[in-house]
Amino acid sequence: MLARKAILNLKPYKPGKPIEEVKRELGLRDVIKMASNENPLGPSPKALAAIKKHLADINRYPESGCFYLRQALSKRLKVMPNQLIFGNGSDELIILALRAFVGEGDEVVVAAPTFLIYEIASQVQGAKIKKVPTRYFKYDLKAMSQAVTKNTKIVFIANPDNPNSTYVARHELEAFLKDLPESVIVFIDEAYFDFVAEKDYPNGMDYVSRNKVIATRSFSKSYGLAGLRIGYGVSDPDIIKCMDSVREPFNVNLLAQVAACAALKDKKFLAKTKRVIEAGRGFFYSEFKKLGLRYIPSVTNFVLFEVGKNADQVSKRLLKKGVIVRNMKAWGMDTFIRVTVGKEKENRRFIKELKKAIA
């Protein structure tokens, strides 16, 4: 066998089905996707305008260091330019951190269940993965702290979490960081940062100068740029330098860079997105209660709910009706389904078809 031993039993990440694929497979014309936590409003209008302006430039390689985006975020976040790194989505930043700091046999601590890429990317790196069960759908940071040993290199924290849609409170995070050995890096994934309104939610950027913390965010969710793949991370300059040394050149394409710069200025679009998500969550809660379905209160743009042992069949029935949702079997949550908040019309269609699917 030519393949590395570390990847022989690897289970690749399977994303939610694309709309066009479902149309082809099932012969449907009207399909809505509520599976991948994308922005239902589409991309930021300012981002679209910037893309159109720069279409004629795509014969050129992009600026490798994301200069203009780096300057804009440095000013907005009040960090030094050399504290920033950019990735092909925030997923790539997970991989860069592992490449830079984790070797064969080193330990990585993750929650279970949580974002699957932490475990998959760690396995590719040859790391020993220590999984700590969540409690009541929330990270158990005390147990994760106890799982740390002298061989631990990175602890991954999704805040808010996917798929649980819950968050780690400020006092929990600070207590965890206080007890952690200085040799351990904490990777705080804030892909859903913009959707959280809770007052005790900690801003990961506040901890990068005091601890070995890498805080990352994405333009995929709140700004609607998932198809362009762009995210960023903030940390101590020395940590960023190490990650940058293992980064591929030109990893963030030209259109992604100009779109992200423009999207940062689109306050109106961001505010509208937040309103739509908040209203949609409330609608789902109300409907799930009427149907007697358990759901997990969410601070994200999706809701996790339980339909029972036939969750797999329910998701398939929805798919046949042109409604794509996320089956949770890959996370070991066989009785649950995850649904992304959509536009009002999409949300109502989902509930209408769900009622039929569980009948």
Tab-separated table of C-alpha atoms in Angstrom:
chain	number	residue	atom	x	y	z
A	1	MET	CA	0.000	0.000	0.000
A	2	LEU	CA	1.492	3.335	-1.100
A	3	ALA	CA	-0.718	5.532	1.087
A	4	ARG	CA	0.427	6.785	4.481
A	5	LYS	CA	-0.764	4.688	7.425
A	6	ALA	CA	-2.459	7.726	8.998
A	7	ILE	CA	-5.009	8.024	6.195
A	8	LEU	CA	-5.866	4.367	5.579
A	9	ASN	CA	-8.988	4.483	7.769
A	10	LEU	CA	-9.830	8.102	7.044
A	11	LYS	CA	-13.499	8.937	6.492
A	12	PRO	CA	-13.547	11.967	4.175
A	13	TYR	CA	-15.845	14.868	4.958
A	14	LYS	CA	-19.065	14.733	2.942
A	15	PRO	CA	-20.640	18.175	2.435
A	16	GLY	CA	-24.336	18.818	1.962
A	17	LYS	CA	-25.650	17.968	-1.495
A	18	PRO	CA	-25.537	20.864	-4.009
A	19	ILE	CA	-28.834	22.019	-5.517
A	20	GLU	CA	-27.825	21.102	-9.077
A	21	GLU	CA	-26.861	17.568	-8.040
A	22	VAL	CA	-30.264	16.992	-6.437
A	23	LYS	CA	-32.020	18.350	-9.524
A	24	ARG	CA	-30.074	15.941	-11.734
A	25	GLU	CA	-30.501	12.896	-9.511
A	26	LEU	CA	-34.193	13.316	-8.726
A	27	GLY	CA	-35.386	15.135	-11.825
A	28	LEU	CA	-36.614	18.098	-9.787
A	29	ARG	CA	-36.877	21.693	-10.982
A	30	ASP	CA	-37.497	23.529	-7.704
A	31	VAL	CA	-34.969	22.702	-4.991
A	32	ILE	CA	-33.995	24.652	-1.871
A	33	LYS	CA	-30.843	23.995	0.119
A	34	MET	CA	-31.054	24.289	3.895
A	35	ALA	CA	-28.160	21.982	4.728
A	36	SER	CA	-24.853	23.857	4.684
A	37	ASN	CA	-25.473	26.979	6.785
A	38	GLU	CA	-25.133	29.315	3.813
A	39	ASN	CA	-26.539	32.838	3.712
A	40	PRO	CA	-30.101	32.679	2.291
A	41	LEU	CA	-29.858	36.278	1.040
A	42	GLY	CA	-26.988	35.494	-1.305
A	43	PRO	CA	-23.698	37.441	-1.381
A	44	SER	CA	-23.180	40.953	-0.080
A	45	PRO	CA	-24.236	43.382	-2.881
A	46	LYS	CA	-21.060	45.392	-2.339
A	47	ALA	CA	-19.027	42.215	-2.755
A	48	LEU	CA	-20.813	41.458	-6.026
A	49	ALA	CA	-20.081	44.952	-7.332
A	50	ALA	CA	-16.396	44.572	-6.452
A	51	ILE	CA	-16.220	41.202	-8.213
A	52	LYS	CA	-17.712	42.650	-11.409
A	53	LYS	CA	-15.200	45.483	-11.301
A	54	HIS	CA	-12.255	43.069	-11.126
A	55	LEU	CA	-13.357	40.284	-13.482
A	56	ALA	CA	-10.930	41.429	-16.167
A	57	ASP	CA	-8.024	40.992	-13.729
A	58	ILE	CA	-8.321	37.219	-13.286
A	59	ASN	CA	-5.514	36.557	-15.763
A	60	ARG	CA	-3.163	37.716	-12.982
A	61	TYR	CA	-2.111	35.835	-9.875
A	62	PRO	CA	-3.613	37.290	-6.698
A	63	GLU	CA	-1.630	39.276	-4.146
A	64	SER	CA	-0.261	36.457	-1.986
A	65	GLY	CA	-0.420	38.307	1.314
A	66	CYS	CA	-3.941	39.762	0.898
A	67	PHE	CA	-2.475	43.256	1.404
A	68	TYR	CA	-5.629	45.388	1.210
A	69	LEU	CA	-7.766	42.961	3.193
A	70	ARG	CA	-4.987	42.699	5.774
A	71	GLN	CA	-4.922	46.479	6.181
A	72	ALA	CA	-8.720	46.694	6.458
A	73	LEU	CA	-8.989	43.950	9.078
A	74	SER	CA	-5.966	45.208	10.996
A	75	LYS	CA	-7.724	48.555	11.401
A	76	ARG	CA	-11.124	47.040	12.206
A	77	LEU	CA	-9.878	44.468	14.728
A	78	LYS	CA	-7.200	46.749	16.197
A	79	VAL	CA	-4.432	44.209	15.649
A	80	MET	CA	-1.066	44.449	13.906
A	81	PRO	CA	-0.964	43.362	10.247
A	82	ASN	CA	1.516	40.595	11.129
A	83	GLN	CA	-1.046	39.086	13.511
A	84	LEU	CA	-3.283	38.112	10.576
A	85	ILE	CA	-3.310	35.106	8.260
A	86	PHE	CA	-5.743	34.319	5.444
A	87	GLY	CA	-7.015	30.993	4.197
A	88	ASN	CA	-9.047	29.287	1.519
A	89	GLY	CA	-11.957	29.344	3.927
A	90	SER	CA	-11.284	29.100	7.653
A	91	ASP	CA	-11.007	25.317	7.096
A	92	GLU	CA	-7.565	25.832	5.598
A	93	LEU	CA	-6.442	27.646	8.745
A	94	ILE	CA	-7.210	24.493	10.742
A	95	ILE	CA	-4.948	22.554	8.390
A	96	LEU	CA	-2.184	25.191	8.546
A	97	ALA	CA	-2.186	25.157	12.353
A	98	LEU	CA	-1.869	21.370	12.363
A	99	ARG	CA	0.883	21.442	9.731
A	100	ALA	CA	2.846	24.007	11.703
A	101	PHE	CA	2.517	22.640	15.232
A	102	VAL	CA	1.476	18.972	15.237
A	103	GLY	CA	3.681	16.027	14.358
A	104	GLU	CA	3.180	12.281	14.144
A	105	GLY	CA	1.938	10.986	17.499
A	106	ASP	CA	1.298	14.406	19.050
A	107	GLU	CA	-2.050	14.835	20.779
A	108	VAL	CA	-4.980	17.009	19.765
A	109	VAL	CA	-8.065	17.518	21.956
A	110	VAL	CA	-11.507	17.957	20.394
A	111	ALA	CA	-15.103	17.793	21.574
A	112	ALA	CA	-17.496	15.086	20.388
A	113	PRO	CA	-19.574	15.874	18.480
A	114	THR	CA	-18.209	19.044	16.905
A	115	PHE	CA	-17.015	20.325	13.524
A	116	LEU	CA	-15.705	17.208	11.773
A	117	ILE	CA	-12.727	18.850	10.053
A	118	TYR	CA	-10.809	19.079	13.361
A	119	GLU	CA	-10.691	15.305	13.653
A	120	ILE	CA	-10.230	14.587	9.941
A	121	ALA	CA	-7.376	17.069	9.475
A	122	SER	CA	-5.702	15.895	12.696
A	123	GLN	CA	-5.865	12.291	11.512
A	124	VAL	CA	-4.239	13.260	8.209
A	125	GLN	CA	-1.426	14.853	10.208
A	126	GLY	CA	-0.895	11.602	12.113
A	127	ALA	CA	-1.996	13.041	15.450
A	128	LYS	CA	-3.486	11.121	18.353
A	129	ILE	CA	-7.011	12.498	18.770
A	130	LYS	CA	-8.566	12.719	22.223
A	131	LYS	CA	-12.333	13.195	21.987
A	132	VAL	CA	-14.218	14.646	24.937
A	133	PRO	CA	-18.028	14.226	24.958
A	134	THR	CA	-20.161	17.352	25.098
A	135	ARG	CA	-22.593	17.788	28.014
A	136	TYR	CA	-26.137	18.820	27.204
A	137	PHE	CA	-24.975	19.793	23.695
A	138	LYS	CA	-22.285	22.126	25.061
A	139	TYR	CA	-18.507	21.934	25.278
A	140	ASP	CA	-17.301	20.494	28.588
A	141	LEU	CA	-14.179	22.602	29.009
A	142	LYS	CA	-13.383	21.158	32.442
A	143	ALA	CA	-13.237	17.667	30.979
A	144	MET	CA	-11.272	18.935	27.977
A	145	SER	CA	-8.774	20.541	30.343
A	146	GLN	CA	-8.364	17.203	32.134
A	147	ALA	CA	-7.712	15.515	28.779
A	148	VAL	CA	-4.666	17.718	28.154
A	149	THR	CA	-1.287	16.036	28.713
A	150	LYS	CA	2.352	16.933	28.138
A	151	ASN	CA	1.904	15.600	24.596
A	152	THR	CA	-1.036	17.875	23.725
A	153	LYS	CA	-0.284	20.454	21.034
A	154	ILE	CA	-3.675	21.940	20.108
A	155	VAL	CA	-7.153	22.122	21.638
A	156	PHE	CA	-9.915	22.969	19.162
A	157	ILE	CA	-12.932	24.982	20.327
A	158	ALA	CA	-15.769	25.886	17.963
A	159	ASN	CA	-17.481	28.906	19.465
A	160	PRO	CA	-20.319	28.833	18.564
A	161	ASP	CA	-20.273	25.141	17.808
A	162	ASN	CA	-21.368	23.296	14.705
A	163	PRO	CA	-23.500	21.155	14.816
A	164	ASN	CA	-24.710	21.836	18.360
A	165	SER	CA	-25.349	25.566	17.754
A	166	THR	CA	-24.365	26.389	21.350
A	167	TYR	CA	-21.552	28.541	22.732
A	168	VAL	CA	-18.892	28.647	25.433
A	169	ALA	CA	-19.473	31.506	27.890
A	170	ARG	CA	-16.783	34.030	28.778
A	171	HIS	CA	-16.215	32.760	32.329
A	172	GLU	CA	-15.885	29.176	31.051
A	173	LEU	CA	-13.310	30.095	28.424
A	174	GLU	CA	-11.258	32.256	30.777
A	175	ALA	CA	-11.153	29.553	33.455
A	176	PHE	CA	-10.068	27.040	30.822
A	177	LEU	CA	-7.303	29.268	29.457
A	178	LYS	CA	-6.045	30.039	32.957
A	179	ASP	CA	-5.487	26.355	33.759
A	180	LEU	CA	-3.931	25.410	30.428
A	181	PRO	CA	-0.169	24.760	30.103
A	182	GLU	CA	1.683	27.440	28.129
A	183	SER	CA	2.847	24.804	25.659
A	184	VAL	CA	-0.695	24.202	24.338
A	185	ILE	CA	-2.286	26.211	21.524
A	186	VAL	CA	-6.030	26.894	21.685
A	187	PHE	CA	-7.692	27.180	18.293
A	188	ILE	CA	-10.976	29.117	18.631
A	189	ASP	CA	-13.134	28.746	15.536
A	190	GLU	CA	-15.592	31.663	15.339
A	191	ALA	CA	-17.182	30.954	11.948
A	192	TYR	CA	-20.609	31.895	13.363
A	193	PHE	CA	-19.401	34.886	15.400
A	194	ASP	CA	-21.660	37.454	13.721
A	195	PHE	CA	-24.868	35.673	14.712
A	196	VAL	CA	-24.278	35.685	18.477
A	197	ALA	CA	-26.004	38.383	20.541
A	198	GLU	CA	-25.553	36.904	24.035
A	199	LYS	CA	-23.736	39.259	26.422
A	200	ASP	CA	-21.596	36.534	28.009
A	201	TYR	CA	-20.225	35.379	24.655
A	202	PRO	CA	-16.436	35.937	24.552
A	203	ASN	CA	-14.685	37.578	21.621
A	204	GLY	CA	-11.804	35.250	20.793
A	205	MET	CA	-9.737	38.157	19.481
A	206	ASP	CA	-9.475	39.478	23.049
A	207	TYR	CA	-7.279	36.540	24.063
A	208	VAL	CA	-4.719	36.282	21.271
A	209	SER	CA	-2.205	38.649	22.880
A	210	ARG	CA	-2.371	37.086	26.347
A	211	ASN	CA	-2.471	33.388	25.523
A	212	LYS	CA	-1.387	30.958	22.818
A	213	VAL	CA	-4.699	31.447	21.054
A	214	ILE	CA	-5.546	31.354	17.357
A	215	ALA	CA	-8.963	32.904	16.651
A	216	THR	CA	-10.461	32.397	13.193
A	217	ARG	CA	-13.495	33.729	11.330
A	218	SER	CA	-15.093	33.259	7.932
A	219	PHE	CA	-16.710	35.299	5.175
A	220	SER	CA	-18.823	32.281	4.180
A	221	LYS	CA	-21.752	32.645	6.552
A	222	SER	CA	-22.748	36.203	7.420
A	223	TYR	CA	-21.332	37.797	4.256
A	224	GLY	CA	-22.535	35.115	1.836
A	225	LEU	CA	-19.163	34.354	0.226
A	226	ALA	CA	-19.067	30.575	0.804
A	227	GLY	CA	-18.395	29.856	-2.875
A	228	LEU	CA	-15.274	32.035	-2.899
A	229	ARG	CA	-13.645	30.327	0.117
A	230	ILE	CA	-12.034	32.945	2.337
A	231	GLY	CA	-11.409	33.132	6.057
A	232	TYR	CA	-8.880	34.717	8.387
A	233	GLY	CA	-7.086	34.061	11.642
A	234	VAL	CA	-5.552	36.261	14.319
A	235	SER	CA	-2.814	35.260	16.751
A	236	ASP	CA	0.592	36.150	18.121
A	237	PRO	CA	2.978	37.172	15.298
A	238	ASP	CA	5.278	34.220	16.021
A	239	ILE	CA	2.392	31.749	15.694
A	240	ILE	CA	1.207	33.432	12.493
A	241	LYS	CA	4.742	33.302	11.073
A	242	CYS	CA	4.868	29.537	11.612
A	243	MET	CA	1.474	29.002	9.974
A	244	ASP	CA	2.404	31.280	7.088
A	245	SER	CA	5.552	29.254	6.425
A	246	VAL	CA	3.460	26.176	5.553
A	247	ARG	CA	0.806	28.076	3.590
A	248	GLU	CA	0.489	27.506	-0.153
A	249	PRO	CA	1.267	30.604	-2.263
A	250	PHE	CA	-1.777	32.307	-3.792
A	251	ASN	CA	-4.120	30.327	-1.515
A	252	VAL	CA	-6.781	33.082	-1.551
A	253	ASN	CA	-7.956	33.970	-5.046
A	254	LEU	CA	-8.202	37.508	-6.403
A	255	LEU	CA	-12.008	37.707	-6.487
A	256	ALA	CA	-12.266	36.405	-2.930
A	257	GLN	CA	-9.921	39.142	-1.728
A	258	VAL	CA	-11.740	42.031	-3.400
A	259	ALA	CA	-15.147	40.633	-2.403
A	260	ALA	CA	-14.116	40.294	1.239
A	261	CYS	CA	-12.756	43.859	1.327
A	262	ALA	CA	-16.046	45.175	-0.031
A	263	ALA	CA	-18.194	42.945	2.190
A	264	LEU	CA	-16.558	44.361	5.319
A	265	LYS	CA	-18.063	47.743	4.415
A	266	ASP	CA	-21.552	46.327	3.808
A	267	LYS	CA	-23.065	47.024	7.227
A	268	LYS	CA	-26.584	47.186	5.804
A	269	PHE	CA	-26.346	43.664	4.378
A	270	LEU	CA	-24.898	42.242	7.597
A	271	ALA	CA	-27.679	43.822	9.667
A	272	LYS	CA	-30.334	42.437	7.314
A	273	THR	CA	-28.779	38.979	7.477
A	274	LYS	CA	-28.896	39.015	11.268
A	275	ARG	CA	-32.565	40.070	11.260
A	276	VAL	CA	-33.525	37.314	8.831
A	277	ILE	CA	-31.698	34.668	10.852
A	278	GLU	CA	-33.174	35.783	14.171
A	279	ALA	CA	-36.708	35.814	12.754
A	280	GLY	CA	-36.211	32.427	11.098
A	281	ARG	CA	-34.942	30.810	14.277
A	282	GLY	CA	-37.970	32.092	16.158
A	283	PHE	CA	-40.284	30.690	13.487
A	284	PHE	CA	-38.624	27.273	13.677
A	285	TYR	CA	-38.853	27.205	17.481
A	286	SER	CA	-42.565	27.973	17.343
A	287	GLU	CA	-43.255	25.315	14.716
A	288	PHE	CA	-41.126	22.648	16.399
A	289	LYS	CA	-43.028	23.212	19.642
A	290	LYS	CA	-46.340	22.754	17.827
A	291	LEU	CA	-45.044	19.500	16.356
A	292	GLY	CA	-43.727	18.289	19.703
A	293	LEU	CA	-40.164	18.137	18.392
A	294	ARG	CA	-37.192	18.742	20.642
A	295	TYR	CA	-34.767	21.407	19.425
A	296	ILE	CA	-31.525	22.921	20.708
A	297	PRO	CA	-31.729	26.717	21.252
A	298	SER	CA	-29.327	28.202	18.708
A	299	VAL	CA	-26.997	31.200	18.527
A	300	THR	CA	-26.119	30.424	14.909
A	301	ASN	CA	-27.857	30.460	11.525
A	302	PHE	CA	-29.050	26.862	11.886
A	303	VAL	CA	-31.135	24.788	14.281
A	304	LEU	CA	-30.540	21.214	15.426
A	305	PHE	CA	-33.748	19.289	16.120
A	306	GLU	CA	-34.697	15.713	16.974
A	307	VAL	CA	-37.199	13.600	15.070
A	308	GLY	CA	-36.358	10.154	16.444
A	309	LYS	CA	-35.060	6.887	15.036
A	310	ASN	CA	-36.411	7.582	11.560
A	311	ALA	CA	-34.433	10.823	11.118
A	312	ASP	CA	-32.609	9.324	8.141
A	313	GLN	CA	-35.904	8.500	6.426
A	314	VAL	CA	-37.311	11.942	7.231
A	315	SER	CA	-34.321	13.678	5.633
A	316	LYS	CA	-34.671	11.460	2.545
A	317	ARG	CA	-38.385	12.245	2.269
A	318	LEU	CA	-37.588	15.947	2.455
A	319	LEU	CA	-34.937	15.521	-0.230
A	320	LYS	CA	-37.440	13.897	-2.581
A	321	LYS	CA	-39.611	17.001	-2.123
A	322	GLY	CA	-36.714	19.262	-3.050
A	323	VAL	CA	-35.742	20.335	0.476
A	324	ILE	CA	-32.096	19.600	1.324
A	325	VAL	CA	-31.347	19.338	5.064
A	326	ARG	CA	-28.408	17.799	6.954
A	327	ASN	CA	-28.631	14.237	8.168
A	328	MET	CA	-26.574	13.985	11.376
A	329	LYS	CA	-25.390	10.359	11.117
A	330	ALA	CA	-21.802	11.447	10.419
A	331	TRP	CA	-21.728	13.054	13.872
A	332	GLY	CA	-23.229	10.020	15.603
A	333	MET	CA	-26.462	11.937	16.198
A	334	ASP	CA	-28.731	9.508	14.367
A	335	THR	CA	-32.013	10.907	15.709
A	336	PHE	CA	-31.270	14.532	14.758
A	337	ILE	CA	-31.508	16.743	11.681
A	338	ARG	CA	-29.828	20.129	11.176
A	339	VAL	CA	-31.625	22.807	9.189
A	340	THR	CA	-30.225	26.138	8.006
A	341	VAL	CA	-32.418	29.200	8.447
A	342	GLY	CA	-33.601	30.323	5.011
A	343	LYS	CA	-35.785	33.059	3.616
A	344	GLU	CA	-39.307	33.187	5.045
A	345	LYS	CA	-40.762	31.377	2.018
A	346	GLU	CA	-38.125	28.641	2.293
A	347	ASN	CA	-38.679	28.233	6.023
A	348	ARG	CA	-42.418	27.794	5.516
A	349	ARG	CA	-41.888	25.293	2.722
A	350	PHE	CA	-39.525	23.289	4.925
A	351	ILE	CA	-42.042	23.141	7.781
A	352	LYS	CA	-44.848	22.186	5.385
A	353	GLU	CA	-42.827	19.281	3.990
A	354	LEU	CA	-41.524	18.290	7.433
A	355	LYS	CA	-45.084	17.835	8.692
A	356	LYS	CA	-45.732	15.409	5.847
A	357	ALA	CA	-42.403	13.628	6.312
A	358	ILE	CA	-42.960	12.851	10.007
A	359	ALA	CA	-46.640	11.949	9.663
